[in-house]
Tab-separated table of C-alpha atoms in Angstrom:
chain	number	residue	atom	x	y	z
A	1	UNK	CA	14.436	44.901	24.097
A	2	UNK	CA	11.033	44.332	25.410
A	3	UNK	CA	10.678	41.964	28.439
A	4	UNK	CA	8.228	40.874	31.158
A	5	UNK	CA	10.093	41.043	34.572
A	6	UNK	CA	9.706	41.476	38.271
A	7	UNK	CA	11.489	44.172	40.377
A	8	UNK	CA	10.472	42.385	43.656
A	9	UNK	CA	9.097	39.057	44.542
A	10	UNK	CA	5.331	38.887	44.854
A	11	UNK	CA	2.122	37.609	43.277
A	12	UNK	CA	0.941	38.206	39.564
A	13	UNK	CA	0.838	41.916	40.216
A	14	UNK	CA	4.553	42.147	40.480
A	15	UNK	CA	4.884	41.051	36.735
A	16	UNK	CA	5.311	44.071	34.367
A	17	UNK	CA	6.450	44.979	30.913
A	18	UNK	CA	9.839	46.844	30.705
A	19	UNK	CA	12.524	47.692	28.193
A	20	UNK	CA	16.024	46.460	28.903
A	21	UNK	CA	19.419	46.741	26.946
A	22	UNK	CA	20.022	43.922	24.691
A	23	UNK	CA	22.133	41.177	26.144
A	24	UNK	CA	25.774	40.836	25.057
A	25	UNK	CA	26.770	37.101	24.557
A	26	UNK	CA	29.982	35.957	26.313
A	27	UNK	CA	32.578	33.896	24.165
A	28	UNK	CA	30.819	30.573	24.681
A	29	UNK	CA	27.260	31.995	24.469
A	30	UNK	CA	24.759	32.266	21.568
A	31	UNK	CA	22.448	35.253	21.198
A	32	UNK	CA	18.964	34.099	20.175
A	33	UNK	CA	16.041	36.143	18.873
A	34	UNK	CA	13.154	34.483	20.799
A	35	UNK	CA	10.105	33.556	18.718
A	36	UNK	CA	8.130	31.768	21.266
A	37	UNK	CA	8.366	30.874	25.050
A	38	UNK	CA	6.290	28.704	27.240
A	39	UNK	CA	4.666	29.106	30.737
A	40	UNK	CA	5.742	26.664	33.505
A	41	UNK	CA	4.881	26.335	37.255
A	42	UNK	CA	8.494	27.126	37.751
A	43	UNK	CA	7.789	30.709	36.696
A	44	UNK	CA	5.229	31.303	39.491
A	45	UNK	CA	7.553	29.771	42.182
A	46	UNK	CA	10.246	32.015	41.024
A	47	UNK	CA	8.021	34.991	40.799
A	48	UNK	CA	6.700	34.454	44.404
A	49	UNK	CA	10.329	33.971	45.821
A	50	UNK	CA	9.878	30.298	46.774
A	51	UNK	CA	13.434	29.568	45.432
A	52	UNK	CA	15.156	32.689	46.553
A	53	UNK	CA	17.224	30.833	49.155
A	54	UNK	CA	18.825	28.431	46.679
A	55	UNK	CA	18.490	30.725	43.596
A	56	UNK	CA	19.487	34.144	44.783
A	57	UNK	CA	18.552	35.967	41.502
A	58	UNK	CA	19.525	39.561	41.074
A	59	UNK	CA	16.418	41.935	40.608
A	60	UNK	CA	14.989	42.984	38.424
A	61	UNK	CA	14.555	39.592	36.929
A	62	UNK	CA	13.187	38.663	33.521
A	63	UNK	CA	10.924	35.629	33.914
A	64	UNK	CA	10.548	32.639	31.657
A	65	UNK	CA	12.409	29.261	31.600
A	66	UNK	CA	12.229	27.903	27.976
A	67	UNK	CA	12.039	29.110	24.411
A	68	UNK	CA	12.513	28.524	20.724
A	69	UNK	CA	14.132	31.046	18.293
A	70	UNK	CA	16.709	31.926	15.783
A	71	UNK	CA	20.484	32.532	16.343
A	72	UNK	CA	21.415	36.061	15.621
A	73	UNK	CA	24.962	36.175	16.977
A	74	UNK	CA	27.591	33.766	18.279
A	75	UNK	CA	30.450	34.193	20.738
A	76	UNK	CA	33.968	33.776	19.598
A	77	UNK	CA	34.249	30.307	21.264
A	78	UNK	CA	30.981	28.926	19.866
A	79	UNK	CA	31.468	25.848	17.528
A	80	UNK	CA	28.007	24.218	17.628
A	81	UNK	CA	25.826	27.010	16.143
A	82	UNK	CA	25.760	29.648	13.291
A	83	UNK	CA	23.761	32.712	12.698
A	84	UNK	CA	20.320	31.689	11.379
A	85	UNK	CA	20.094	28.330	13.086
A	86	UNK	CA	16.641	27.536	14.564
A	87	UNK	CA	17.203	26.601	18.188
A	88	UNK	CA	15.388	25.669	21.479
A	89	UNK	CA	16.606	25.483	25.078
A	90	UNK	CA	15.928	25.598	28.749
A	91	UNK	CA	18.524	28.141	29.819
A	92	UNK	CA	20.829	27.386	32.676
A	93	UNK	CA	19.094	28.126	36.041
A	94	UNK	CA	21.233	31.139	36.548
A	95	UNK	CA	20.606	32.573	33.014
A	96	UNK	CA	16.830	32.391	32.800
A	97	UNK	CA	14.738	35.129	31.214
A	98	UNK	CA	12.809	33.944	28.015
A	99	UNK	CA	9.864	36.400	28.342
A	100	UNK	CA	11.947	38.799	26.131
A	101	UNK	CA	12.816	39.453	22.702
A	102	UNK	CA	16.316	38.264	23.035
A	103	UNK	CA	18.434	36.016	25.289
A	104	UNK	CA	22.088	34.897	25.588
A	105	UNK	CA	22.404	31.156	26.203
A	106	UNK	CA	25.511	28.993	26.841
A	107	UNK	CA	26.017	26.719	23.781
A	108	UNK	CA	26.005	23.627	25.906
A	109	UNK	CA	22.474	24.303	26.948
A	110	UNK	CA	21.276	24.842	23.474
A	111	UNK	CA	19.955	22.422	20.707
A	112	UNK	CA	18.692	22.724	17.080
A	113	UNK	CA	14.980	22.633	17.335
A	114	UNK	CA	13.085	19.550	16.013
A	115	UNK	CA	12.723	20.195	12.222
A	116	UNK	CA	9.033	19.036	12.153
A	117	UNK	CA	7.864	21.482	14.744
A	118	UNK	CA	6.911	25.129	14.521
A	119	UNK	CA	8.534	27.580	16.669
A	120	UNK	CA	5.306	27.609	18.996
A	121	UNK	CA	5.384	23.838	19.388
A	122	UNK	CA	9.108	23.650	19.895
A	123	UNK	CA	8.939	26.381	22.730
A	124	UNK	CA	6.505	24.183	24.607
A	125	UNK	CA	9.044	21.281	25.096
A	126	UNK	CA	12.369	22.088	26.644
A	127	UNK	CA	11.513	22.214	30.374
A	128	UNK	CA	8.958	19.576	30.428
A	129	UNK	CA	10.730	17.284	28.006
A	130	UNK	CA	14.030	17.524	30.077
A	131	UNK	CA	12.108	16.904	33.232
A	132	UNK	CA	10.673	13.762	31.721
A	133	UNK	CA	13.965	12.529	30.281
A	134	UNK	CA	15.832	13.156	33.536
A	135	UNK	CA	13.219	11.491	35.607
A	136	UNK	CA	12.566	8.464	33.470
A	137	UNK	CA	15.749	7.915	31.539
A	138	UNK	CA	18.427	9.363	33.671
A	139	UNK	CA	17.303	8.756	37.269
A	140	UNK	CA	14.796	5.922	37.069
A	141	UNK	CA	16.416	4.020	34.078
A	142	UNK	CA	13.098	2.729	33.015
A	143	UNK	CA	13.261	-0.711	31.163
A	144	UNK	CA	10.883	-2.374	28.717
A	145	UNK	CA	8.013	-4.154	30.679
A	146	UNK	CA	8.373	-2.064	33.849
A	147	UNK	CA	5.200	-0.411	35.360
A	148	UNK	CA	5.243	3.341	35.543
A	149	UNK	CA	2.749	5.630	37.192
A	150	UNK	CA	2.611	9.176	35.984
A	151	UNK	CA	0.483	11.632	37.853
A	152	UNK	CA	-1.441	14.397	36.085
A	153	UNK	CA	-0.877	12.887	32.620
A	154	UNK	CA	-2.677	15.704	30.725
A	155	UNK	CA	-0.412	18.377	32.294
A	156	UNK	CA	2.745	19.827	30.760
A	157	UNK	CA	5.110	17.416	32.089
A	158	UNK	CA	2.504	14.456	32.026
A	159	UNK	CA	1.864	14.767	28.209
A	160	UNK	CA	5.470	14.237	27.325
A	161	UNK	CA	6.365	11.733	30.073
A	162	UNK	CA	3.589	9.419	28.889
A	163	UNK	CA	5.077	9.513	25.353
A	164	UNK	CA	8.546	8.957	26.544
A	165	UNK	CA	7.523	6.085	28.989
A	166	UNK	CA	5.591	4.425	26.073
A	167	UNK	CA	8.802	4.781	23.799
A	168	UNK	CA	10.837	3.166	26.637
A	169	UNK	CA	8.516	0.133	26.494
A	170	UNK	CA	6.993	0.633	29.913
A	171	UNK	CA	3.385	-0.333	30.915
A	172	UNK	CA	2.000	3.123	31.887
A	173	UNK	CA	-0.736	4.147	34.261
A	174	UNK	CA	-1.819	7.789	34.734
A	175	UNK	CA	-4.118	10.087	36.658
A	176	UNK	CA	-6.240	12.449	34.633
A	177	UNK	CA	-9.778	13.733	34.424
A	178	UNK	CA	-12.405	11.868	32.511
A	179	UNK	CA	-12.529	14.636	29.913
A	180	UNK	CA	-8.918	13.981	29.095
A	181	UNK	CA	-8.920	10.116	29.174
A	182	UNK	CA	-8.897	9.746	25.462
A	183	UNK	CA	-5.960	12.107	25.171
A	184	UNK	CA	-3.782	10.428	27.671
A	185	UNK	CA	-4.545	6.907	26.197
A	186	UNK	CA	-3.575	8.353	22.735
A	187	UNK	CA	-0.357	9.631	24.360
A	188	UNK	CA	0.523	6.259	25.758
A	189	UNK	CA	-1.429	5.399	28.973
A	190	UNK	CA	-2.405	1.735	29.278
A	191	UNK	CA	-4.564	2.545	32.461
A	192	UNK	CA	-6.207	5.870	33.079
A	193	UNK	CA	-7.536	6.629	36.573
A	194	UNK	CA	-10.062	9.440	36.951
A	195	UNK	CA	-8.647	11.370	39.835
A	196	UNK	CA	-11.990	12.889	40.561
A	197	UNK	CA	-13.979	9.686	40.925
A	198	UNK	CA	-11.217	7.073	41.784
A	199	UNK	CA	-8.352	6.504	44.226
A	200	UNK	CA	-5.181	5.448	42.362
A	201	UNK	CA	-4.013	3.595	45.564
A	202	UNK	CA	-6.904	1.219	45.399
A	203	UNK	CA	-6.375	0.422	41.624
A	204	UNK	CA	-2.640	-0.095	41.092
A	205	UNK	CA	0.037	-1.883	42.949
A	206	UNK	CA	3.671	-3.393	42.323
A	207	UNK	CA	4.922	-0.374	40.408
A	208	UNK	CA	8.541	0.094	39.527
A	209	UNK	CA	8.381	3.883	39.168
A	210	UNK	CA	6.131	6.715	40.022
A	211	UNK	CA	6.562	10.295	38.549
A	212	UNK	CA	4.921	12.637	41.044
A	213	UNK	CA	4.021	16.003	39.768
A	214	UNK	CA	1.775	16.889	42.601
A	215	UNK	CA	3.283	16.170	45.967
A	216	UNK	CA	1.333	16.226	49.320
A	217	UNK	CA	-1.093	13.376	49.794
A	218	UNK	CA	-0.470	12.090	46.344
A	219	UNK	CA	3.153	11.576	47.133
A	220	UNK	CA	2.366	9.690	50.321
A	221	UNK	CA	-0.018	7.388	48.471
A	222	UNK	CA	2.602	6.888	45.719
A	223	UNK	CA	4.964	5.304	48.025
A	224	UNK	CA	2.409	2.679	48.706
A	225	UNK	CA	1.802	1.568	45.195
A	226	UNK	CA	5.568	0.684	44.594
A	227	UNK	CA	6.979	-2.836	44.654
A	228	UNK	CA	10.089	-3.276	46.933
A	229	UNK	CA	12.967	-1.426	45.341
A	230	UNK	CA	10.571	0.978	43.521
A	231	UNK	CA	11.153	4.613	43.090
A	232	UNK	CA	9.092	7.901	43.454
A	233	UNK	CA	10.694	10.835	41.740
A	234	UNK	CA	9.000	13.998	42.787
A	235	UNK	CA	9.150	17.228	41.001
A	236	UNK	CA	6.732	19.105	43.514
A	237	UNK	CA	8.913	18.574	46.567
A	238	UNK	CA	9.745	18.262	49.292
A	239	UNK	CA	13.504	18.770	48.537
A	240	UNK	CA	15.991	16.158	49.834
A	241	UNK	CA	19.584	16.148	50.955
A	242	UNK	CA	20.896	14.951	47.531
A	243	UNK	CA	19.254	18.109	46.007
A	244	UNK	CA	20.853	20.370	48.643
A	245	UNK	CA	24.284	18.874	47.913
A	246	UNK	CA	23.789	19.307	44.128
A	247	UNK	CA	22.864	22.873	44.575
A	248	UNK	CA	25.743	23.576	46.998
A	249	UNK	CA	23.414	24.742	49.697
A	250	UNK	CA	24.911	26.054	52.996
A	251	UNK	CA	24.702	23.915	56.096
A	252	UNK	CA	21.670	25.583	57.430
A	253	UNK	CA	19.697	25.304	54.401
A	254	UNK	CA	20.819	21.679	53.849
A	255	UNK	CA	19.408	20.858	57.395
A	256	UNK	CA	16.205	22.513	56.413
A	257	UNK	CA	15.797	20.409	53.310
A	258	UNK	CA	16.784	17.288	55.259
A	259	UNK	CA	14.005	18.151	57.663
A	260	UNK	CA	11.486	18.866	54.967
A	261	UNK	CA	11.781	15.509	53.413
A	262	UNK	CA	12.666	13.401	56.514
A	263	UNK	CA	9.149	11.985	57.070
A	264	UNK	CA	8.717	10.991	53.260
A	265	UNK	CA	12.047	9.396	53.143
A	266	UNK	CA	11.528	7.581	56.438
A	267	UNK	CA	8.208	6.165	55.085
A	268	UNK	CA	9.959	5.170	51.891
A	269	UNK	CA	12.683	3.291	53.659
A	270	UNK	CA	10.307	1.376	55.839
A	271	UNK	CA	8.455	0.166	52.741
A	272	UNK	CA	11.865	-0.729	51.005
A	273	UNK	CA	11.404	1.854	48.247
A	274	UNK	CA	12.979	5.223	47.629
A	275	UNK	CA	12.051	8.839	47.204
A	276	UNK	CA	14.140	11.624	45.389
A	277	UNK	CA	13.464	15.109	44.515
A	278	UNK	CA	14.204	16.314	40.921
A	279	UNK	CA	14.917	19.824	39.902
A	280	UNK	CA	15.692	19.629	36.179
A	281	UNK	CA	18.822	20.978	34.785
A	282	UNK	CA	19.623	22.553	31.278
A	283	UNK	CA	21.250	20.017	28.854
A	284	UNK	CA	21.659	20.547	25.208
A	285	UNK	CA	22.770	16.975	24.536
A	286	UNK	CA	19.451	15.693	25.947
A	287	UNK	CA	17.461	18.091	23.980
A	288	UNK	CA	19.240	16.756	20.790
A	289	UNK	CA	18.142	13.259	21.797
A	290	UNK	CA	14.647	14.517	22.328
A	291	UNK	CA	14.523	16.326	19.024
A	292	UNK	CA	15.435	12.924	17.286
A	293	UNK	CA	12.487	11.291	19.055
A	294	UNK	CA	10.155	14.273	18.057
A	295	UNK	CA	11.280	14.007	14.498
A	296	UNK	CA	10.905	10.284	14.396
A	297	UNK	CA	7.362	10.725	15.684
A	298	UNK	CA	7.728	9.174	19.117
A	299	UNK	CA	6.929	12.396	20.851
A	300	UNK	CA	4.614	15.228	19.940
A	301	UNK	CA	4.078	18.494	21.837
A	302	UNK	CA	0.626	19.304	23.374
A	303	UNK	CA	-0.191	22.959	23.174
A	304	UNK	CA	-3.407	24.233	25.001
A	305	UNK	CA	-3.254	27.804	24.003
A	306	UNK	CA	-0.959	30.497	22.460
A	307	UNK	CA	-0.916	34.059	23.702
A	308	UNK	CA	0.728	37.120	22.017
A	309	UNK	CA	3.671	38.583	23.768
A	310	UNK	CA	1.866	41.643	24.877
A	311	UNK	CA	-0.434	39.237	26.830
A	312	UNK	CA	2.304	37.639	28.800
A	313	UNK	CA	0.605	38.525	32.180
A	314	UNK	CA	-2.750	37.043	30.901
A	315	UNK	CA	-0.835	33.862	29.832
A	316	UNK	CA	0.532	33.415	33.243
A	317	UNK	CA	-2.723	33.934	34.882
A	318	UNK	CA	-4.426	31.442	32.650
A	319	UNK	CA	-1.873	28.873	33.344
A	320	UNK	CA	-1.590	29.518	36.973
A	321	UNK	CA	-5.400	29.265	37.625
A	322	UNK	CA	-5.406	25.848	35.959
A	323	UNK	CA	-7.571	26.956	32.853
A	324	UNK	CA	-5.530	24.872	30.488
A	325	UNK	CA	-7.354	21.827	29.354
A	326	UNK	CA	-4.242	19.780	28.498
A	327	UNK	CA	-0.561	20.427	27.774
A	328	UNK	CA	1.330	23.797	27.668
A	329	UNK	CA	0.521	27.518	27.454
A	330	UNK	CA	2.793	29.301	24.890
A	331	UNK	CA	3.641	32.887	24.277
A	332	UNK	CA	4.384	33.912	20.822
A	333	UNK	CA	6.833	36.740	20.233
A	334	UNK	CA	6.460	36.855	16.460
């Protein structure tokens, strides 16, 4: 099968096209012919080796973290899927590789794709939709009437998180460029803060939840707009001890993660709020819930641009350099 992979960690020059043998599904796995895959910041971090201490992948490694496609074979223990089913997924962290023609995925990580979406649209959703669900529903437990701030509302995660927060009944603020103000309002933002001209810390206060997609100074300021008991959930880091325990990190790595987030957690504690780092996980059940929301019209994908499979390197470069105006960059295999 055709793939895009890395043979060593590095920058964009490390990514190359290559032929590999077709994967063989295990008893509880499904073999899927990929029709489309999306580009995520996680792809760049894995390519650069940022996660090699906690995700020790065997090289060469096929890149890509979510997809939509059609089932072409099922393992002997598979009960949820049949040949011909249209599906979408974020594979488990140990089984990535969606920049390819085929992939074997555990049936528990897979879901039937939303019936109302094309393959390209469906491929844009799994990673960012699961991130949004796990942040707002699973971890923050957002309730109607609560105040939620979502940073970078026109980004891949932001466009879905805004819609999910609105569906949950929250009052939603977001940061975005002036050019994307109309879009993020349409997606669910009650307050739009122009991050180029305004300081969100001066405009909002007393929030229950902040979904931080940026880290750094944005994370520091986010702690200060929460009410007592509020939560910042970060997907840009720094990692925290709970994340280390979840990943089964060794004692040395656990200490490193503890040190990286110590200052942030200390500041949060002093303010009577909390900070936690979220590294989203594969979950077919959650994707089924999300598919129902999509088909009911509560969530829609936002796709910036679609590249053909042979331009996978260009698609990654386009996304990494921030050229996308809003939403996701997708690679179409078909």
